[in-house]
CSV table of C-alpha atoms in Angstrom, one decimal:
chain,number,residue,atom,x,y,z
A,209,UNK,CA,3.7,18.0,5.2
A,210,UNK,CA,0.6,20.1,4.1
A,211,UNK,CA,-2.1,20.5,6.7
A,212,UNK,CA,-4.6,18.6,4.5
A,213,UNK,CA,-2.4,15.4,4.8
A,214,UNK,CA,-1.4,16.0,8.4
A,215,UNK,CA,-3.8,13.4,9.8
A,216,UNK,CA,-2.4,10.7,7.4
A,217,UNK,CA,1.2,11.0,8.8
A,218,UNK,CA,0.0,11.7,12.4
A,219,UNK,CA,-2.2,8.6,12.6
A,220,UNK,CA,-0.2,6.2,10.4
A,221,UNK,CA,-3.3,5.3,8.4
A,222,UNK,CA,-3.1,6.2,4.7
A,223,UNK,CA,-6.1,7.1,2.6
A,224,UNK,CA,-8.0,4.5,0.6
A,225,UNK,CA,-6.2,4.1,-2.7
A,226,UNK,CA,-8.2,5.4,-5.7
A,227,UNK,CA,-7.3,4.2,-9.1
A,228,UNK,CA,-6.8,6.8,-11.8
A,229,UNK,CA,-6.5,4.2,-14.6
A,230,UNK,CA,-6.6,0.5,-15.3
A,231,UNK,CA,-3.0,0.1,-14.2
A,232,UNK,CA,-3.9,1.5,-10.9
A,233,UNK,CA,-6.8,-1.0,-10.5
A,234,UNK,CA,-4.5,-3.9,-11.3
A,235,UNK,CA,-1.9,-2.5,-8.8
A,236,UNK,CA,-4.5,-2.1,-6.1
A,237,UNK,CA,-5.7,-5.6,-6.6
A,238,UNK,CA,-2.1,-7.0,-6.4
A,239,UNK,CA,-1.5,-5.0,-3.2
A,240,UNK,CA,-4.7,-6.3,-1.6
A,241,UNK,CA,-3.6,-9.9,-2.4
A,242,UNK,CA,-0.1,-9.3,-1.0
A,243,UNK,CA,-1.0,-7.5,2.2
A,244,UNK,CA,-3.8,-7.9,4.8
A,245,UNK,CA,-3.9,-4.2,5.6
A,246,UNK,CA,-3.9,-3.0,1.9
A,247,UNK,CA,-0.6,-1.2,2.5
A,248,UNK,CA,-2.4,1.5,4.4
A,249,UNK,CA,-0.7,1.3,7.8
A,250,UNK,CA,2.7,2.6,8.7
A,251,UNK,CA,4.5,4.1,11.7
A,252,UNK,CA,2.9,7.4,12.5
A,253,UNK,CA,5.0,10.5,13.1
A,254,UNK,CA,4.7,14.2,13.9
A,255,UNK,CA,6.2,16.4,11.2
A,256,UNK,CA,8.5,19.2,12.1
A,257,UNK,CA,6.7,21.6,9.8
A,258,UNK,CA,3.1,21.7,8.8
A,259,UNK,CA,2.4,23.8,5.7
A,260,UNK,CA,-0.9,25.7,5.8
A,261,UNK,CA,-1.0,27.9,2.7
A,262,UNK,CA,-0.3,27.6,-1.0
A,263,UNK,CA,3.4,28.3,-0.8
A,264,UNK,CA,6.2,27.8,1.7
A,265,UNK,CA,9.6,29.4,1.1
A,266,UNK,CA,12.6,27.1,1.3
A,267,UNK,CA,15.1,30.0,1.5
A,268,UNK,CA,15.6,29.7,5.3
A,269,UNK,CA,16.8,26.2,4.7
A,270,UNK,CA,19.3,27.1,2.0
A,271,UNK,CA,17.2,26.0,-1.0
A,272,UNK,CA,16.6,28.4,-3.9
A,273,UNK,CA,12.9,27.7,-4.3
A,274,UNK,CA,9.6,26.9,-2.5
A,275,UNK,CA,7.0,24.3,-1.7
A,276,UNK,CA,3.8,24.6,-3.7
A,277,UNK,CA,0.5,23.0,-2.7
A,278,UNK,CA,-0.3,20.7,-5.6
A,279,UNK,CA,-3.4,18.6,-4.8
A,280,UNK,CA,-4.2,15.6,-6.9
A,281,UNK,CA,-2.5,12.5,-5.6
A,282,UNK,CA,-3.7,13.5,-2.2
A,283,UNK,CA,-5.5,16.7,-1.0
A,284,UNK,CA,-2.3,17.9,0.6
A,285,UNK,CA,0.2,16.9,-2.0
A,286,UNK,CA,3.1,19.4,-2.4
A,287,UNK,CA,5.8,19.9,-5.0
A,288,UNK,CA,9.2,21.5,-4.8
A,289,UNK,CA,9.6,24.4,-7.3
A,290,UNK,CA,13.2,25.5,-7.7
A,291,UNK,CA,14.1,28.8,-9.1
A,292,UNK,CA,16.2,27.1,-11.9
A,293,UNK,CA,12.8,26.1,-13.5
A,294,UNK,CA,13.0,22.5,-12.1
A,295,UNK,CA,10.0,21.0,-10.4
A,296,UNK,CA,9.9,17.9,-8.2
A,297,UNK,CA,6.3,16.8,-8.5
A,298,UNK,CA,6.4,13.5,-6.7
A,299,UNK,CA,3.5,11.2,-7.7
A,300,UNK,CA,1.3,13.9,-9.3
A,301,UNK,CA,2.2,12.3,-12.7
A,302,UNK,CA,4.4,9.5,-13.7
A,303,UNK,CA,5.9,7.8,-16.8
A,304,UNK,CA,3.8,6.0,-19.3
A,305,UNK,CA,5.9,2.9,-18.6
A,306,UNK,CA,8.0,2.4,-15.4
A,307,UNK,CA,11.1,4.5,-15.5
A,308,UNK,CA,10.2,6.1,-18.8
A,309,UNK,CA,10.2,9.9,-19.5
A,310,UNK,CA,6.9,9.9,-21.4
A,311,UNK,CA,4.3,11.6,-19.1
A,312,UNK,CA,1.2,9.8,-18.0
A,313,UNK,CA,-1.3,10.0,-15.1
A,314,UNK,CA,0.0,8.2,-12.0
A,315,UNK,CA,-1.8,5.0,-11.2
A,316,UNK,CA,-3.3,6.4,-8.0
A,317,UNK,CA,-4.9,9.8,-7.7
A,318,UNK,CA,-7.2,11.1,-5.0
A,319,UNK,CA,-8.9,13.4,-7.6
A,320,UNK,CA,-8.0,13.3,-11.3
A,321,UNK,CA,-9.6,16.7,-11.9
A,322,UNK,CA,-7.3,18.2,-9.3
A,323,UNK,CA,-4.4,16.5,-11.0
A,324,UNK,CA,-5.3,18.2,-14.3
A,325,UNK,CA,-5.7,21.6,-12.7
A,326,UNK,CA,-2.5,21.2,-10.7
A,327,UNK,CA,-0.5,20.1,-13.8
A,328,UNK,CA,-1.8,23.2,-15.7
A,329,UNK,CA,-0.7,25.3,-12.8
A,330,UNK,CA,2.8,23.8,-12.9
A,331,UNK,CA,3.0,24.2,-16.7
A,332,UNK,CA,2.1,27.9,-16.3
A,333,UNK,CA,5.4,28.2,-14.3
A,334,UNK,CA,7.3,27.2,-17.5
A,335,UNK,CA,9.5,24.5,-16.0
A,336,UNK,CA,12.3,23.0,-18.1
A,337,UNK,CA,12.2,19.6,-16.2
A,338,UNK,CA,9.7,17.8,-14.0
A,339,UNK,CA,10.9,15.1,-11.7
A,340,UNK,CA,8.3,12.5,-10.7
A,341,UNK,CA,8.4,9.7,-8.2
A,342,UNK,CA,8.4,6.8,-10.6
A,343,UNK,CA,9.8,8.0,-14.0
A,344,UNK,CA,12.9,9.5,-15.5
A,345,UNK,CA,13.0,13.3,-15.5
A,346,UNK,CA,10.4,14.7,-18.0
A,347,UNK,CA,11.9,17.3,-20.3
A,348,UNK,CA,9.0,19.6,-20.7
A,349,UNK,CA,9.9,21.0,-24.2
A,350,UNK,CA,10.0,17.4,-25.5
A,351,UNK,CA,6.6,16.5,-24.1
A,352,UNK,CA,4.7,19.8,-23.9
A,353,UNK,CA,2.0,18.6,-26.3
A,354,UNK,CA,1.4,15.5,-24.2
A,355,UNK,CA,1.5,17.3,-20.9
A,356,UNK,CA,-0.9,20.0,-22.2
A,357,UNK,CA,-3.3,17.3,-23.3
A,358,UNK,CA,-3.3,15.8,-19.8
A,359,UNK,CA,-4.7,19.1,-18.4
A,360,UNK,CA,-7.9,19.0,-20.6
């Protein structure tokens, strides 16, 4: 976990959800109706590794890549950048429709301007594929124009 999100996992209290789009507002409303605690509480834990900087090598763990600080969804969001030009970006972006491969902003983002900057930073790495938390893999060459427009 990145140091900027360390308190979230250590205390078990998630941040307040911030909607990035109308879909996020609808999802937040539904979550509030379904749970008394707004889906913000979970079992706290102490992570084994707390990342402080911008990058963290995964080579000591047998992975050909590194973690990259990619703020947007949360201040301490991180992505896995593999040396084969694949990026696992989690919930930084998502699919336009659930389980689609058409890129769109995720419904919740702590800071949409950070999302745009971070996405630009990831595109500058020239990935072939971006894996997100809630969509099919996004083939960058097929969606480069859309992805680039999301950084403006």
